[in-house]
mmCIF file of C-alpha atoms and ligand atoms in Angstrom:
data_model
loop_
_atom_site.group_PDB
_atom_site.id
_atom_site.type_symbol
_atom_site.label_atom_id
_atom_site.label_comp_id
_atom_site.label_asym_id
_atom_site.label_seq_id
_atom_site.Cartn_x
_atom_site.Cartn_y
_atom_site.Cartn_z
ATOM 1 C CA MET J 1 -8.874 14.663 113.038
ATOM 2 C CA SER J 2 -12.324 14.951 111.479
ATOM 3 C CA ARG J 3 -13.497 18.477 110.653
ATOM 4 C CA ILE J 4 -17.098 19.362 111.286
ATOM 5 C CA LEU J 5 -19.007 22.368 110.016
ATOM 6 C CA ILE J 6 -21.910 23.524 112.179
ATOM 7 C CA ALA J 7 -24.494 25.801 110.554
ATOM 8 C CA GLU J 8 -26.738 27.041 113.363
ATOM 9 C CA ASP J 9 -27.938 30.591 114.035
ATOM 10 C CA GLU J 10 -29.026 30.064 117.634
ATOM 11 C CA PRO J 11 -25.886 30.855 119.663
ATOM 12 C CA ARG J 12 -26.935 28.646 122.587
ATOM 13 C CA ILE J 13 -27.363 25.522 120.429
ATOM 14 C CA ALA J 14 -24.285 26.304 118.325
ATOM 15 C CA ALA J 15 -22.158 26.644 121.474
ATOM 16 C CA PHE J 16 -23.619 23.442 122.965
ATOM 17 C CA VAL J 17 -22.804 21.397 119.860
ATOM 18 C CA GLU J 18 -19.421 23.048 119.330
ATOM 19 C CA LYS J 19 -18.319 22.447 122.901
ATOM 20 C CA GLY J 20 -19.412 18.812 122.854
ATOM 21 C CA LEU J 21 -17.813 17.964 119.519
ATOM 22 C CA SER J 22 -14.550 19.745 120.381
ATOM 23 C CA ALA J 23 -14.382 17.846 123.674
ATOM 24 C CA ASN J 24 -14.702 14.633 121.662
ATOM 25 C CA GLY J 25 -11.710 15.442 119.495
ATOM 26 C CA PHE J 26 -13.344 17.006 116.441
ATOM 27 C CA ALA J 27 -12.164 20.218 114.771
ATOM 28 C CA VAL J 28 -15.248 22.421 114.689
ATOM 29 C CA THR J 29 -16.180 25.519 112.686
ATOM 30 C CA VAL J 30 -19.466 27.370 113.320
ATOM 31 C CA VAL J 31 -21.353 29.547 110.833
ATOM 32 C CA GLY J 32 -24.661 31.307 111.505
ATOM 33 C CA ASP J 33 -26.351 31.810 108.129
ATOM 34 C CA GLY J 34 -27.219 29.877 104.974
ATOM 35 C CA PRO J 35 -24.877 31.550 102.448
ATOM 36 C CA SER J 36 -21.873 31.028 104.766
ATOM 37 C CA ALA J 37 -22.904 27.399 105.318
ATOM 38 C CA TYR J 38 -22.865 26.855 101.550
ATOM 39 C CA ASP J 39 -19.554 28.695 101.002
ATOM 40 C CA TYR J 40 -17.764 26.860 103.799
ATOM 41 C CA ALA J 41 -19.168 23.480 102.742
ATOM 42 C CA MET J 42 -17.977 24.059 99.168
ATOM 43 C CA THR J 43 -14.373 24.585 100.268
ATOM 44 C CA GLY J 44 -14.150 20.810 100.604
ATOM 45 C CA GLY J 45 -12.423 21.303 103.952
ATOM 46 C CA PHE J 46 -14.997 19.467 106.072
ATOM 47 C CA ASP J 47 -15.834 15.822 106.661
ATOM 48 C CA LEU J 48 -19.406 16.415 107.821
ATOM 49 C CA MET J 49 -21.911 19.222 108.321
ATOM 50 C CA VAL J 50 -24.537 19.660 111.034
ATOM 51 C CA LEU J 51 -27.110 21.872 109.309
ATOM 52 C CA ASP J 52 -30.011 23.726 110.933
ATOM 53 C CA ILE J 53 -33.079 24.109 108.702
ATOM 54 C CA GLY J 54 -34.136 27.536 110.026
ATOM 55 C CA LEU J 55 -31.180 29.690 108.959
ATOM 56 C CA PRO J 56 -31.175 33.363 107.888
ATOM 57 C CA GLY J 57 -30.192 34.253 104.322
ATOM 58 C CA MET J 58 -30.943 30.848 102.835
ATOM 59 C CA ASP J 59 -32.668 28.014 104.702
ATOM 60 C CA GLY J 60 -31.159 24.567 105.251
ATOM 61 C CA PHE J 61 -33.242 22.983 102.486
ATOM 62 C CA ALA J 62 -31.854 25.447 99.926
ATOM 63 C CA VAL J 63 -28.277 24.999 101.191
ATOM 64 C CA LEU J 64 -28.598 21.239 100.859
ATOM 65 C CA ARG J 65 -30.152 21.424 97.383
ATOM 66 C CA LYS J 66 -27.356 23.665 96.143
ATOM 67 C CA LEU J 67 -24.658 21.416 97.631
ATOM 68 C CA ARG J 68 -26.114 18.286 96.092
ATOM 69 C CA ALA J 69 -26.560 20.082 92.744
ATOM 70 C CA GLU J 70 -22.815 20.797 92.898
ATOM 71 C CA ARG J 71 -22.236 17.112 93.727
ATOM 72 C CA CYS J 72 -20.785 17.923 97.119
ATOM 73 C CA PRO J 73 -20.515 14.445 98.698
ATOM 74 C CA MET J 74 -20.118 15.588 102.313
ATOM 75 C CA PRO J 75 -22.443 13.827 104.772
ATOM 76 C CA VAL J 76 -25.050 16.182 106.252
ATOM 77 C CA ILE J 77 -27.037 15.801 109.467
ATOM 78 C CA VAL J 78 -29.999 18.153 109.552
ATOM 79 C CA LEU J 79 -31.326 19.778 112.746
ATOM 80 C CA THR J 80 -35.038 20.427 112.805
ATOM 81 C CA ALA J 81 -37.790 21.330 115.266
ATOM 82 C CA ARG J 82 -39.473 18.208 116.616
ATOM 83 C CA ASP J 83 -42.943 19.333 115.509
ATOM 84 C CA SER J 84 -41.870 19.770 111.874
ATOM 85 C CA VAL J 85 -40.148 16.408 111.386
ATOM 86 C CA GLN J 86 -42.734 15.314 108.814
ATOM 87 C CA ASP J 87 -42.188 18.430 106.673
ATOM 88 C CA THR J 88 -38.458 18.089 107.042
ATOM 89 C CA VAL J 89 -38.306 14.492 105.895
ATOM 90 C CA ALA J 90 -40.475 15.381 102.891
ATOM 91 C CA GLY J 91 -38.435 18.499 102.131
ATOM 92 C CA LEU J 92 -35.088 16.742 102.184
ATOM 93 C CA GLU J 93 -35.817 14.451 99.230
ATOM 94 C CA GLY J 94 -32.866 12.276 100.072
ATOM 95 C CA GLY J 95 -30.478 15.232 100.175
ATOM 96 C CA ALA J 96 -29.550 14.741 103.833
ATOM 97 C CA ASP J 97 -28.003 11.647 105.324
ATOM 98 C CA ASP J 98 -29.752 11.957 108.643
ATOM 99 C CA TYR J 99 -31.807 14.343 110.719
ATOM 100 C CA MET J 100 -31.973 15.192 114.382
ATOM 101 C CA PRO J 101 -35.153 16.564 115.956
ATOM 102 C CA LYS J 102 -34.616 19.413 118.460
ATOM 103 C CA PRO J 103 -34.263 19.335 121.379
ATOM 104 C CA PHE J 104 -31.765 16.489 121.456
ATOM 105 C CA ARG J 105 -29.245 15.099 123.868
ATOM 106 C CA PHE J 106 -25.654 15.613 122.817
ATOM 107 C CA GLU J 107 -24.922 11.859 122.928
ATOM 108 C CA GLU J 108 -27.613 11.228 120.312
ATOM 109 C CA LEU J 109 -25.999 13.680 117.937
ATOM 110 C CA LEU J 110 -22.509 12.351 118.668
ATOM 111 C CA ALA J 111 -23.614 8.790 117.851
ATOM 112 C CA ARG J 112 -24.988 9.929 114.477
ATOM 113 C CA VAL J 113 -21.889 11.961 113.672
ATOM 114 C CA ARG J 114 -19.644 8.967 114.418
ATOM 115 C CA LEU J 115 -21.828 6.643 112.361
ATOM 116 C CA ARG J 116 -21.793 8.978 109.326
ATOM 117 C CA LEU J 117 -18.038 9.481 109.507
ATOM 118 C CA ALA J 118 -17.418 5.730 109.769
ATOM 119 C CA THR J 119 -19.611 5.029 106.716
ATOM 120 C CA ASP J 120 -17.936 7.796 104.788
ATOM 121 C CA ARG J 121 -14.467 6.555 105.653
ATOM 122 C CA THR J 122 -14.970 3.089 104.171
ATOM 123 C CA ALA J 123 -16.437 4.530 100.966
ATOM 124 C CA GLU J 124 -13.687 7.021 100.150
ATOM 125 C CA PRO J 125 -9.943 6.578 99.837
ATOM 126 C CA THR J 126 -8.031 8.702 102.338
ATOM 127 C CA VAL J 127 -4.889 9.047 100.223
ATOM 128 C CA LEU J 128 -4.836 10.211 96.597
ATOM 129 C CA THR J 129 -1.713 9.274 94.632
ATOM 130 C CA HIS J 130 -0.277 10.134 91.242
ATOM 131 C CA GLY J 131 3.328 9.571 90.233
ATOM 132 C CA GLY J 132 5.505 10.510 93.182
ATOM 133 C CA LEU J 133 2.868 12.709 94.761
ATOM 134 C CA GLN J 134 0.611 11.622 97.612
ATOM 135 C CA LEU J 135 -2.115 13.665 99.278
ATOM 136 C CA ASP J 136 -3.573 12.560 102.600
ATOM 137 C CA LEU J 137 -7.164 13.799 102.764
ATOM 138 C CA ARG J 138 -7.329 13.377 106.551
ATOM 139 C CA THR J 139 -4.141 15.142 107.605
ATOM 140 C CA ARG J 140 -4.341 17.435 104.533
ATOM 141 C CA ARG J 141 -0.623 17.044 103.936
ATOM 142 C CA ALA J 142 1.186 16.130 100.753
ATOM 143 C CA ARG J 143 4.183 13.828 100.423
ATOM 144 C CA VAL J 144 6.683 14.248 97.605
ATOM 145 C CA GLY J 145 9.727 12.027 97.312
ATOM 146 C CA GLY J 146 9.581 11.032 100.992
ATOM 147 C CA ARG J 147 9.206 14.659 102.088
ATOM 148 C CA THR J 148 6.084 15.892 103.924
ATOM 149 C CA VAL J 149 4.698 19.215 102.696
ATOM 150 C CA ASP J 150 2.230 21.422 104.574
ATOM 151 C CA LEU J 151 -0.397 23.062 102.388
ATOM 152 C CA SER J 152 -2.709 26.027 102.948
ATOM 153 C CA ALA J 153 -6.463 25.406 102.521
ATOM 154 C CA ARG J 154 -6.491 26.647 98.906
ATOM 155 C CA GLU J 155 -3.293 24.820 98.013
ATOM 156 C CA PHE J 156 -4.786 21.637 99.432
ATOM 157 C CA ALA J 157 -8.045 22.085 97.497
ATOM 158 C CA MET J 158 -6.143 22.731 94.279
ATOM 159 C CA THR J 159 -3.845 19.728 94.770
ATOM 160 C CA GLU J 160 -6.904 17.572 95.468
ATOM 161 C CA THR J 161 -8.592 18.823 92.280
ATOM 162 C CA PHE J 162 -5.508 17.954 90.209
ATOM 163 C CA LEU J 163 -5.231 14.520 91.822
ATOM 164 C CA ARG J 164 -8.865 13.732 91.103
ATOM 165 C CA HIS J 165 -8.194 14.471 87.408
ATOM 166 C CA PRO J 166 -4.653 13.128 86.876
ATOM 167 C CA GLY J 167 -3.165 13.694 83.428
ATOM 168 C CA GLN J 168 -6.183 15.781 82.404
ATOM 169 C CA VAL J 169 -5.946 19.418 81.336
ATOM 170 C CA LEU J 170 -7.924 21.630 83.737
ATOM 171 C CA SER J 171 -8.899 25.109 82.586
ATOM 172 C CA ARG J 172 -8.562 28.167 84.830
ATOM 173 C CA GLU J 173 -12.352 28.292 85.057
ATOM 174 C CA GLN J 174 -12.544 24.661 86.203
ATOM 175 C CA LEU J 175 -9.898 25.257 88.840
ATOM 176 C CA LEU J 176 -11.580 28.484 89.964
ATOM 177 C CA SER J 177 -14.965 26.846 90.383
ATOM 178 C CA HIS J 178 -13.536 23.776 92.150
ATOM 179 C CA VAL J 179 -11.234 25.612 94.512
ATOM 180 C CA TRP J 180 -12.893 29.017 94.983
ATOM 181 C CA GLY J 181 -16.536 28.024 94.548
ATOM 182 C CA TYR J 182 -19.247 29.722 92.521
ATOM 183 C CA ASP J 183 -18.450 33.196 93.768
ATOM 184 C CA PHE J 184 -15.319 33.932 91.764
ATOM 185 C CA ASP J 185 -14.167 36.633 89.403
ATOM 186 C CA PRO J 186 -13.435 34.923 86.049
ATOM 187 C CA GLY J 187 -10.826 37.587 85.223
ATOM 188 C CA SER J 188 -8.804 36.818 88.333
ATOM 189 C CA ASN J 189 -5.224 35.521 88.040
ATOM 190 C CA VAL J 190 -5.455 33.745 91.391
ATOM 191 C CA VAL J 191 -5.168 30.307 89.726
ATOM 192 C CA ASP J 192 -1.796 31.201 88.194
ATOM 193 C CA VAL J 193 -0.615 32.524 91.540
ATOM 194 C CA TYR J 194 -1.551 29.277 93.300
ATOM 195 C CA VAL J 195 -0.024 27.128 90.561
ATOM 196 C CA ARG J 196 3.221 29.004 91.284
ATOM 197 C CA TYR J 197 2.874 28.261 95.013
ATOM 198 C CA LEU J 198 2.262 24.563 94.298
ATOM 199 C CA ARG J 199 5.203 24.310 91.896
ATOM 200 C CA ARG J 200 7.403 25.732 94.621
ATOM 201 C CA LYS J 201 6.128 23.200 97.153
ATOM 202 C CA LEU J 202 5.590 20.084 95.032
ATOM 203 C CA GLY J 203 8.200 20.469 92.297
ATOM 204 C CA ALA J 204 8.263 22.793 89.275
ATOM 205 C CA GLU J 205 7.845 20.043 86.663
ATOM 206 C CA ARG J 206 4.793 18.514 88.298
ATOM 207 C CA ILE J 207 2.215 21.006 87.006
ATOM 208 C CA VAL J 208 2.521 21.554 83.290
ATOM 209 C CA THR J 209 1.186 24.671 81.532
ATOM 210 C CA VAL J 210 -0.838 23.759 78.439
ATOM 211 C CA ARG J 211 -0.824 27.008 76.484
ATOM 212 C CA GLY J 212 -4.269 28.464 75.835
ATOM 213 C CA MET J 213 -5.985 25.638 77.742
ATOM 214 C CA GLY J 214 -4.896 25.455 81.352
ATOM 215 C CA TYR J 215 -2.837 23.177 83.569
ATOM 216 C CA ARG J 216 -2.168 19.465 83.845
ATOM 217 C CA LEU J 217 -0.785 17.346 86.663
ATOM 218 C CA ASP J 218 2.050 15.124 85.498
ATOM 219 C CA GLY J 219 3.550 12.195 87.397
HETATM 220 CA CA1 CA M 1 -32.448 28.264 113.524
#
């Protein structure tokens, strides 16, 4: 099931989009301000974001700029007032994949969402593999030695980070910034805690401690 993040501060529009997308089989999460939109998007737990430009805290342009600066590849469809389409297109500078002038019919938005997800799907592998470990990015489940393993959101994000850098040593700071985003406490031992969780679920020998440097995923 595709997961969609909606960043929209107008409850009426947010509810309209949420209801429609849920009815069409999408898993939907709604946030109502710019900083939350950025934080949620950076978790890596969404396949697409519908992003309003006029958001409190940080506007949609700023959210998009920050996401692209962090190389977040998630497709983004921007919602904008019909009379400011020109400004919006100029302001996006290629950061958004599509935009939707308000007011819109739900079917128009749905068609764009489906199109973006289909394009995205052909471009990206849906299963990451290393050694005996497989991670399905759609179902967010791991498979180890023929066994299916359910992962929490953080465990999934950490496993994905390891699988995108197989055999490479990742420092605690790298893992913190990939899995917990920019807003982390560098003194935190949360990485070690989650490495313990993953060893328990995926096999103790799979994640190797490299003393003084960090952790490495072995086959
Ligand atoms: Ca708004």
